[in-house]
Structures are given as structure tokens and as C-alpha cells.
PDB file of C-alpha atoms in Angstrom:
ATOM      1  CA  MET A  55      82.824  84.685 -78.979  1.00 52.00           C
ATOM      2  CA  SER A  56      84.300  87.559 -76.772  1.00 56.00           C
ATOM      3  CA  ALA A  57      82.274  90.864 -76.649  1.00 60.00           C
ATOM      4  CA  VAL A  58      83.557  94.126 -78.149  1.00 60.00           C
ATOM      5  CA  VAL A  59      84.030  96.496 -75.346  1.00 66.00           C
ATOM      6  CA  ALA A  60      83.987 100.224 -76.063  1.00 66.00           C
ATOM      7  CA  PRO A  61      87.087 102.184 -75.195  1.00 75.00           C
ATOM      8  CA  VAL A  62      86.417 104.562 -72.163  1.00 85.00           C
ATOM      9  CA  LEU A  63      86.982 108.175 -73.096  1.00 87.00           C
ATOM     10  CA  SER A  64      88.152 111.041 -70.810  1.00 92.00           C
ATOM     11  CA  ALA A  65      85.806 113.897 -70.746  1.00 92.00           C
ATOM     12  CA  ASP A  66      88.092 115.843 -73.144  1.00 93.00           C
ATOM     13  CA  GLU A  67      88.484 112.880 -75.689  1.00 93.00           C
ATOM     14  CA  LEU A  68      84.631 112.570 -75.342  1.00 91.00           C
ATOM     15  CA  LYS A  69      84.188 116.285 -76.215  1.00 93.00           C
ATOM     16  CA  ARG A  70      86.654 116.145 -79.142  1.00 92.00           C
ATOM     17  CA  SER A  71      84.983 113.076 -80.611  1.00 90.00           C
ATOM     18  CA  ILE A  72      81.543 114.625 -80.461  1.00 87.00           C
ATOM     19  CA  VAL A  73      82.766 117.744 -82.021  1.00 88.00           C
ATOM     20  CA  GLU A  74      84.592 115.636 -85.045  1.00 88.00           C
ATOM     21  CA  PHE A  75      81.400 113.688 -85.182  1.00 83.00           C
ATOM     22  CA  VAL A  76      79.137 116.676 -85.771  1.00 83.00           C
ATOM     23  CA  ARG A  77      81.587 118.905 -87.857  1.00 84.00           C
ATOM     24  CA  ALA A  78      80.168 117.393 -90.984  1.00 83.00           C
ATOM     25  CA  ALA A  79      76.517 117.339 -89.822  1.00 91.00           C
ATOM     26  CA  SER A  80      73.791 119.310 -91.479  1.00 94.00           C
ATOM     27  CA  THR A  81      70.705 120.940 -89.982  1.00 94.00           C
ATOM     28  CA  GLU A  82      67.413 121.849 -91.043  1.00 95.00           C
ATOM     29  CA  ILE A  83      65.006 124.753 -90.875  1.00 95.00           C
ATOM     30  CA  SER A  84      61.862 126.007 -92.263  1.00 95.00           C
ATOM     31  CA  THR A  85      60.210 129.204 -93.999  1.00 96.00           C
ATOM     32  CA  HIS A  86      59.171 130.114 -90.638  1.00 94.00           C
ATOM     33  CA  ASP A  87      62.899 130.688 -89.366  1.00 95.00           C
ATOM     34  CA  GLU A  88      63.620 133.376 -91.769  1.00 95.00           C
ATOM     35  CA  GLY A  89      64.096 136.053 -88.641  1.00 95.00           C
ATOM     36  CA  ASN A  90      66.670 133.514 -87.431  1.00 95.00           C
ATOM     37  CA  LEU A  91      68.822 133.579 -90.516  1.00 97.00           C
ATOM     38  CA  PRO A  92      71.514 136.121 -89.270  1.00 96.00           C
ATOM     39  CA  ALA A  93      72.148 134.160 -86.198  1.00 95.00           C
ATOM     40  CA  LEU A  94      72.214 130.737 -88.145  1.00 94.00           C
ATOM     41  CA  PHE A  95      74.856 132.581 -90.588  1.00 95.00           C
ATOM     42  CA  ARG A  96      77.035 133.515 -87.738  1.00 95.00           C
ATOM     43  CA  GLU A  97      77.146 130.187 -86.067  1.00 93.00           C
ATOM     44  CA  LEU A  98      77.538 127.696 -88.966  1.00 93.00           C
ATOM     45  CA  ALA A  99      80.562 126.929 -90.775  1.00 92.00           C
ATOM     46  CA  PRO A 100      80.726 127.964 -94.421  1.00 94.00           C
ATOM     47  CA  GLY A 101      79.642 125.279 -96.694  1.00 95.00           C
ATOM     48  CA  THR A 102      77.404 123.467 -93.971  1.00 95.00           C
ATOM     49  CA  THR A 103      74.403 121.843 -95.443  1.00 97.00           C
ATOM     50  CA  VAL A 104      71.088 123.378 -94.409  1.00 97.00           C
ATOM     51  CA  TYR A 105      67.881 121.571 -95.463  1.00 97.00           C
ATOM     52  CA  ILE A 106      64.811 123.754 -95.892  1.00 98.00           C
ATOM     53  CA  ALA A 107      61.587 122.066 -94.977  1.00 96.00           C
ATOM     54  CA  HIS A 108      58.442 122.561 -97.253  1.00 96.00           C
ATOM     55  CA  THR A 109      55.942 122.919 -94.141  1.00 93.00           C
ATOM     56  CA  PRO A 110      52.129 122.711 -94.748  1.00 91.00           C
ATOM     57  CA  LYS A 111      51.893 126.552 -94.563  1.00 91.00           C
ATOM     58  CA  ALA A 112      54.734 127.321 -96.828  1.00 95.00           C
ATOM     59  CA  SER A 113      54.601 127.738-100.819  1.00 95.00           C
ATOM     60  CA  LEU A 114      57.200 126.447-103.130  1.00 97.00           C
ATOM     61  CA  ASP A 115      58.255 129.751-103.805  1.00 97.00           C
ATOM     62  CA  GLU A 116      58.957 130.503-100.265  1.00 98.00           C
ATOM     63  CA  VAL A 117      61.033 127.534-100.033  1.00 98.00           C
ATOM     64  CA  VAL A 118      63.056 128.617-102.971  1.00 98.00           C
ATOM     65  CA  ARG A 119      63.509 132.096-101.556  1.00 98.00           C
ATOM     66  CA  ILE A 120      64.886 130.921 -98.370  1.00 98.00           C
ATOM     67  CA  ALA A 121      67.203 128.404-100.077  1.00 98.00           C
ATOM     68  CA  LEU A 122      68.447 131.095-102.169  1.00 98.00           C
ATOM     69  CA  LYS A 123      69.271 133.087 -99.052  1.00 98.00           C
ATOM     70  CA  VAL A 124      71.068 130.343 -97.482  1.00 98.00           C
ATOM     71  CA  GLN A 125      72.990 129.675-100.562  1.00 98.00           C
ATOM     72  CA  ALA A 126      73.951 133.213-101.025  1.00 98.00           C
ATOM     73  CA  ALA A 127      75.173 133.380 -97.249  1.00 97.00           C
ATOM     74  CA  GLY A 128      77.959 130.527 -98.087  1.00 97.00           C
ATOM     75  CA  LEU A 129      76.198 127.787 -96.716  1.00 98.00           C
ATOM     76  CA  ARG A 130      74.819 124.648 -98.850  1.00 98.00           C
ATOM     77  CA  ALA A 131      71.128 124.884 -99.193  1.00 98.00           C
ATOM     78  CA  SER A 132      69.137 121.776 -99.844  1.00 98.00           C
ATOM     79  CA  PRO A 133      65.248 122.601-100.298  1.00 98.00           C
ATOM     80  CA  HIS A 134      62.978 120.023 -99.809  1.00 98.00           C
ATOM     81  CA  ILE A 135      60.817 119.246-103.046  1.00 98.00           C
ATOM     82  CA  VAL A 136      57.672 117.840-102.002  1.00 97.00           C
ATOM     83  CA  ALA A 137      55.954 115.918-104.741  1.00 97.00           C
ATOM     84  CA  ARG A 138      52.370 116.031-103.441  1.00 96.00           C
ATOM     85  CA  ARG A 139      52.605 119.995-103.009  1.00 96.00           C
ATOM     86  CA  ILE A 140      53.706 120.924-106.402  1.00 96.00           C
ATOM     87  CA  GLU A 141      51.095 122.253-108.794  1.00 94.00           C
ATOM     88  CA  GLY A 142      52.591 120.824-111.877  1.00 93.00           C
ATOM     89  CA  ARG A 143      55.566 120.088-114.246  1.00 95.00           C
ATOM     90  CA  GLU A 144      56.198 123.558-115.158  1.00 96.00           C
ATOM     91  CA  ALA A 145      55.991 124.755-111.563  1.00 96.00           C
ATOM     92  CA  LEU A 146      58.695 122.299-110.748  1.00 97.00           C
ATOM     93  CA  ARG A 147      60.905 123.374-113.672  1.00 97.00           C
ATOM     94  CA  ARG A 148      60.613 127.043-112.657  1.00 97.00           C
ATOM     95  CA  ALA A 149      61.601 126.198-108.863  1.00 98.00           C
ATOM     96  CA  LEU A 150      64.401 123.963-110.109  1.00 98.00           C
ATOM     97  CA  SER A 151      65.886 126.421-112.727  1.00 98.00           C
ATOM     98  CA  ALA A 152      65.774 129.547-110.006  1.00 98.00           C
ATOM     99  CA  LEU A 153      67.538 127.137-107.486  1.00 98.00           C
ATOM    100  CA  ARG A 154      70.311 126.299-109.777  1.00 98.00           C
ATOM    101  CA  ALA A 155      70.668 129.701-111.092  1.00 98.00           C
ATOM    102  CA  GLY A 156      71.379 130.897-107.673  1.00 98.00           C
ATOM    103  CA  GLY A 157      73.961 128.254-107.021  1.00 98.00           C
ATOM    104  CA  VAL A 158      72.139 125.402-105.223  1.00 98.00           C
ATOM    105  CA  GLU A 159      73.308 122.030-106.213  1.00 98.00           C
ATOM    106  CA  GLN A 160      71.382 119.675-103.996  1.00 98.00           C
ATOM    107  CA  VAL A 161      67.773 119.130-103.270  1.00 98.00           C
ATOM    108  CA  LEU A 162      65.908 116.481-100.932  1.00 98.00           C
ATOM    109  CA  LEU A 163      62.843 114.912-102.801  1.00 98.00           C
ATOM    110  CA  VAL A 164      59.912 113.529-100.495  1.00 96.00           C
ATOM    111  CA  ALA A 165      56.550 112.402-101.530  1.00 95.00           C
ATOM    112  CA  GLY A 166      54.638 114.489 -98.842  1.00 92.00           C
ATOM    113  CA  ASP A 167      51.489 113.259 -97.167  1.00 87.00           C
ATOM    114  CA  LEU A 168      48.685 115.360 -98.634  1.00 89.00           C
ATOM    115  CA  PRO A 169      45.816 113.040 -99.386  1.00 89.00           C
ATOM    116  CA  SER A 170      45.293 114.758-102.555  1.00 92.00           C
ATOM    117  CA  PRO A 171      48.393 115.913-104.588  1.00 94.00           C
ATOM    118  CA  ALA A 172      48.105 119.549-105.729  1.00 93.00           C
ATOM    119  CA  GLY A 173      49.223 118.470-109.170  1.00 92.00           C
ATOM    120  CA  SER A 174      50.327 115.460-111.105  1.00 93.00           C
ATOM    121  CA  PHE A 175      53.214 114.360-108.937  1.00 96.00           C
ATOM    122  CA  THR A 176      52.305 111.831-106.270  1.00 95.00           C
ATOM    123  CA  SER A 177      55.811 110.446-105.371  1.00 95.00           C
ATOM    124  CA  THR A 178      59.430 111.155-105.496  1.00 96.00           C
ATOM    125  CA  LEU A 179      59.550 108.653-108.627  1.00 97.00           C
ATOM    126  CA  ASP A 180      57.163 110.858-110.498  1.00 97.00           C
ATOM    127  CA  ILE A 181      59.652 113.596-110.191  1.00 97.00           C
ATOM    128  CA  LEU A 182      62.526 111.550-111.132  1.00 97.00           C
ATOM    129  CA  ASP A 183      60.645 110.056-114.011  1.00 95.00           C
ATOM    130  CA  ALA A 184      59.885 113.592-115.581  1.00 95.00           C
ATOM    131  CA  GLY A 185      63.339 114.413-115.974  1.00 95.00           C
ATOM    132  CA  CYS A 186      63.147 117.767-114.695  1.00 95.00           C
ATOM    133  CA  LEU A 187      66.063 117.175-112.304  1.00 95.00           C
ATOM    134  CA  GLU A 188      68.673 116.487-114.916  1.00 95.00           C
ATOM    135  CA  GLU A 189      67.156 119.244-117.131  1.00 95.00           C
ATOM    136  CA  SER A 190      67.916 121.663-114.219  1.00 96.00           C
ATOM    137  CA  GLY A 191      71.599 120.636-113.892  1.00 96.00           C
ATOM    138  CA  ILE A 192      71.020 120.044-110.206  1.00 97.00           C
ATOM    139  CA  ALA A 193      73.573 117.154-109.688  1.00 96.00           C
ATOM    140  CA  HIS A 194      72.928 116.062-106.064  1.00 98.00           C
ATOM    141  CA  ALA A 195      69.499 114.798-104.386  1.00 98.00           C
ATOM    142  CA  GLY A 196      68.512 113.061-101.150  1.00 98.00           C
ATOM    143  CA  VAL A 197      65.654 110.612-100.942  1.00 98.00           C
ATOM    144  CA  ALA A 198      63.849 109.477 -98.150  1.00 95.00           C
ATOM    145  CA  GLY A 199      64.762 106.574 -95.991  1.00 95.00           C
ATOM    146  CA  HIS A 200      62.561 104.853 -93.329  1.00 93.00           C
ATOM    147  CA  PRO A 201      64.065 102.939 -90.695  1.00 93.00           C
ATOM    148  CA  GLU A 202      60.946 102.472 -88.727  1.00 92.00           C
ATOM    149  CA  GLY A 203      58.717 101.735 -91.890  1.00 89.00           C
ATOM    150  CA  ASN A 204      55.829 104.098 -93.193  1.00 87.00           C
ATOM    151  CA  LYS A 205      52.371 103.525 -92.090  1.00 85.00           C
ATOM    152  CA  ALA A 206      51.019 104.286 -95.413  1.00 81.00           C
ATOM    153  CA  ILE A 207      53.288 101.978 -97.588  1.00 87.00           C
ATOM    154  CA  GLU A 208      54.112  98.407 -97.390  1.00 92.00           C
ATOM    155  CA  PRO A 209      57.923  97.367 -96.566  1.00 91.00           C
ATOM    156  CA  ALA A 210      58.294  95.601 -99.806  1.00 94.00           C
ATOM    157  CA  ALA A 211      57.001  98.829-101.666  1.00 94.00           C
ATOM    158  CA  LEU A 212      59.768 100.913 -99.899  1.00 94.00           C
ATOM    159  CA  TRP A 213      62.583  98.723-100.890  1.00 95.00           C
ATOM    160  CA  GLN A 214      61.483  98.528-104.433  1.00 96.00           C
ATOM    161  CA  ALA A 215      61.020 102.424-104.517  1.00 96.00           C
ATOM    162  CA  LEU A 216      64.753 102.590-103.143  1.00 96.00           C
ATOM    163  CA  ALA A 217      65.939 100.008-105.940  1.00 96.00           C
ATOM    164  CA  ARG A 218      64.241 102.374-108.627  1.00 97.00           C
ATOM    165  CA  LYS A 219      65.705 105.376-107.139  1.00 97.00           C
ATOM    166  CA  GLN A 220      69.174 103.737-107.140  1.00 97.00           C
ATOM    167  CA  ALA A 221      68.675 102.530-110.637  1.00 97.00           C
ATOM    168  CA  TYR A 222      67.646 106.293-111.758  1.00 97.00           C
ATOM    169  CA  ALA A 223      70.886 107.540-110.294  1.00 97.00           C
ATOM    170  CA  GLN A 224      72.924 105.058-112.169  1.00 96.00           C
ATOM    171  CA  ARG A 225      71.057 105.977-115.508  1.00 95.00           C
ATOM    172  CA  SER A 226      71.160 109.722-114.993  1.00 95.00           C
ATOM    173  CA  GLY A 227      74.273 110.150-113.128  1.00 95.00           C
ATOM    174  CA  VAL A 228      72.683 112.382-110.512  1.00 96.00           C
ATOM    175  CA  LYS A 229      74.264 111.479-107.234  1.00 97.00           C
ATOM    176  CA  LEU A 230      71.462 110.321-104.920  1.00 97.00           C
ATOM    177  CA  HIS A 231      72.032 109.987-101.166  1.00 98.00           C
ATOM    178  CA  ILE A 232      69.327 108.686 -98.523  1.00 97.00           C
ATOM    179  CA  VAL A 233      68.236 110.974 -95.729  1.00 96.00           C
ATOM    180  CA  THR A 234      66.254 108.891 -92.896  1.00 94.00           C
ATOM    181  CA  GLN A 235      63.458 110.073 -91.074  1.00 85.00           C
ATOM    182  CA  PHE A 236      64.436 111.164 -87.419  1.00 85.00           C
ATOM    183  CA  SER A 237      64.261 108.276 -84.990  1.00 84.00           C
ATOM    184  CA  PHE A 238      64.663 107.729 -81.354  1.00 84.00           C
ATOM    185  CA  ASP A 239      65.215 104.098 -81.882  1.00 88.00           C
ATOM    186  CA  PRO A 240      69.168 103.555 -82.830  1.00 89.00           C
ATOM    187  CA  GLN A 241      68.709  99.647 -83.137  1.00 92.00           C
ATOM    188  CA  ALA A 242      65.701 100.422 -85.756  1.00 93.00           C
ATOM    189  CA  ILE A 243      68.471 102.494 -87.832  1.00 93.00           C
ATOM    190  CA  CYS A 244      71.105  99.831 -87.446  1.00 93.00           C
ATOM    191  CA  SER A 245      68.636  97.011 -88.446  1.00 95.00           C
ATOM    192  CA  TRP A 246      67.690  98.870 -91.628  1.00 95.00           C
ATOM    193  CA  GLU A 247      71.254  99.935 -92.648  1.00 94.00           C
ATOM    194  CA  ARG A 248      72.182  96.517 -92.419  1.00 94.00           C
ATOM    195  CA  SER A 249      69.259  95.423 -94.507  1.00 95.00           C
ATOM    196  CA  LEU A 250      70.286  97.817 -97.197  1.00 96.00           C
ATOM    197  CA  ALA A 251      72.850  95.538 -98.879  1.00 93.00           C
ATOM    198  CA  GLY A 252      70.539  92.576 -98.835  1.00 94.00           C
ATOM    199  CA  HIS A 253      68.024  94.531-101.016  1.00 95.00           C
ATOM    200  CA  GLY A 254      70.925  95.492-103.493  1.00 95.00           C
ATOM    201  CA  VAL A 255      71.074  99.086-102.202  1.00 97.00           C
ATOM    202  CA  ASN A 256      74.266 100.976-101.790  1.00 96.00           C
ATOM    203  CA  LEU A 257      73.418 104.487-101.783  1.00 97.00           C
ATOM    204  CA  PRO A 258      75.032 106.609 -99.000  1.00 96.00           C
ATOM    205  CA  VAL A 259      72.981 107.276 -95.817  1.00 96.00           C
ATOM    206  CA  HIS A 260      72.746 110.366 -93.865  1.00 95.00           C
ATOM    207  CA  VAL A 261      70.864 109.308 -90.452  1.00 93.00           C
ATOM    208  CA  GLY A 262      68.527 112.088 -89.149  1.00 91.00           C
ATOM    209  CA  ILE A 263      68.878 112.758 -85.511  1.00 87.00           C
ATOM    210  CA  ALA A 264      66.196 114.989 -83.791  1.00 83.00           C
ATOM    211  CA  GLY A 265      67.296 118.058 -81.948  1.00 77.00           C
ATOM    212  CA  PRO A 266      65.748 119.088 -78.651  1.00 75.00           C
ATOM    213  CA  THR A 267      61.926 118.776 -79.270  1.00 72.00           C
ATOM    214  CA  PRO A 268      59.005 117.803 -76.964  1.00 74.00           C
ATOM    215  CA  LEU A 269      57.149 114.623 -77.248  1.00 72.00           C
TER     216      LEU A 269
END
């Protein structure tokens, strides 16, 4: 069997390839980046997806407020909805309703890592089962993927959760995609991606790549 040899690109060809690769990429900010929004709006192309993280010191209302600013600027806001940080079903409904009223069409659903949840939601599946997403009219949602696993969850449980999320998408009509945790191990990502089909999961995958960051 002969090995596949990658083509050698000139500097200009490599630059063009990189530009094309990142043209459709998203980025992520937090509520603490509000002061940088004007610069962000100048640099990003209209329609660029911007995820808004719900960090430990932020409230859901703050996430919604920043998401609405991002959406109003002509970008595509995708706020994090963290199950364990939501105080209750009515708080979730209010947040999703405000987002949809402001034109937001996509959210990222994650469980979060609070040892004790703030309300009744403990996982992404709890949010999906509540039916609030369909009620809001938000048609797109990301769910978490873990190419390197999750210390708190057994691998079999992670695959079962993805299968249930995919079944929800088929049942509800909400368009789901997987957003992976960022990783410094490309082989782990590739191996995990190849495993998706074997577990019957065919949702689109958006791979997380770390920006400049200290160890």
C-alpha cells in the first residue's frame, strides 16, 4: 500500500488555503469582552458566528444582553445555555424568548460543571426534554462533543447522550450540530470523528480550536 503524500504548497498557496479555511470559522467571547465589541464588529465579516460563553461570574441575563448586541451588529450570535446555571424552566423560557425576539437563531447547549445545579436542569437532555427550545422558535442548536472524553462521564454514557440528542433533532426538527471541546491533540479528534458513524451519529461536527492561550 502506497502512502498518501500531501502536496507541497508555495507560501502564497498556503496563505490562500488558510484564509479559505478560516473564512467560515466562528469565534467565542464572554460577557467580560463587552468593551472589545466595537473592535470585533469592525474585524469580523457580517454573518460570522460568535459564541457567547456563560462564564462562572456571569448571569444568564448578561449572556442574553451581549448576544443581542452581537446579533444586532449583523453577526450570528450563538449564546451558551448552561443547564446547571439556569434557575428554572421559566428563566429558560424568558431567555430563549428574548433571544428569539432579537433575531437570534442558534444557541449552544451544555450541561456545565456546577456540583449543585441552580435549578431543575442538570444536563442538556433535561433542556431538550423540557420542550422550551421548540416553543421559542430557535431552530439551530449546538451540543457538546468530547473527543478526549469527560472525566465526570463514562464514554458509554457520552455516546448514549449523543444518540438521544440526535433522536431529539429528528423528532423535533431542530437542527443540531456538535461543537467539540478545544483540543491540542488532532489525532484524538480524528479518532473520535471516525467513531461517530460506528455509534450511529451523523450530526455535523464543528471542531474547537484553541486560540493563543497560556498552558
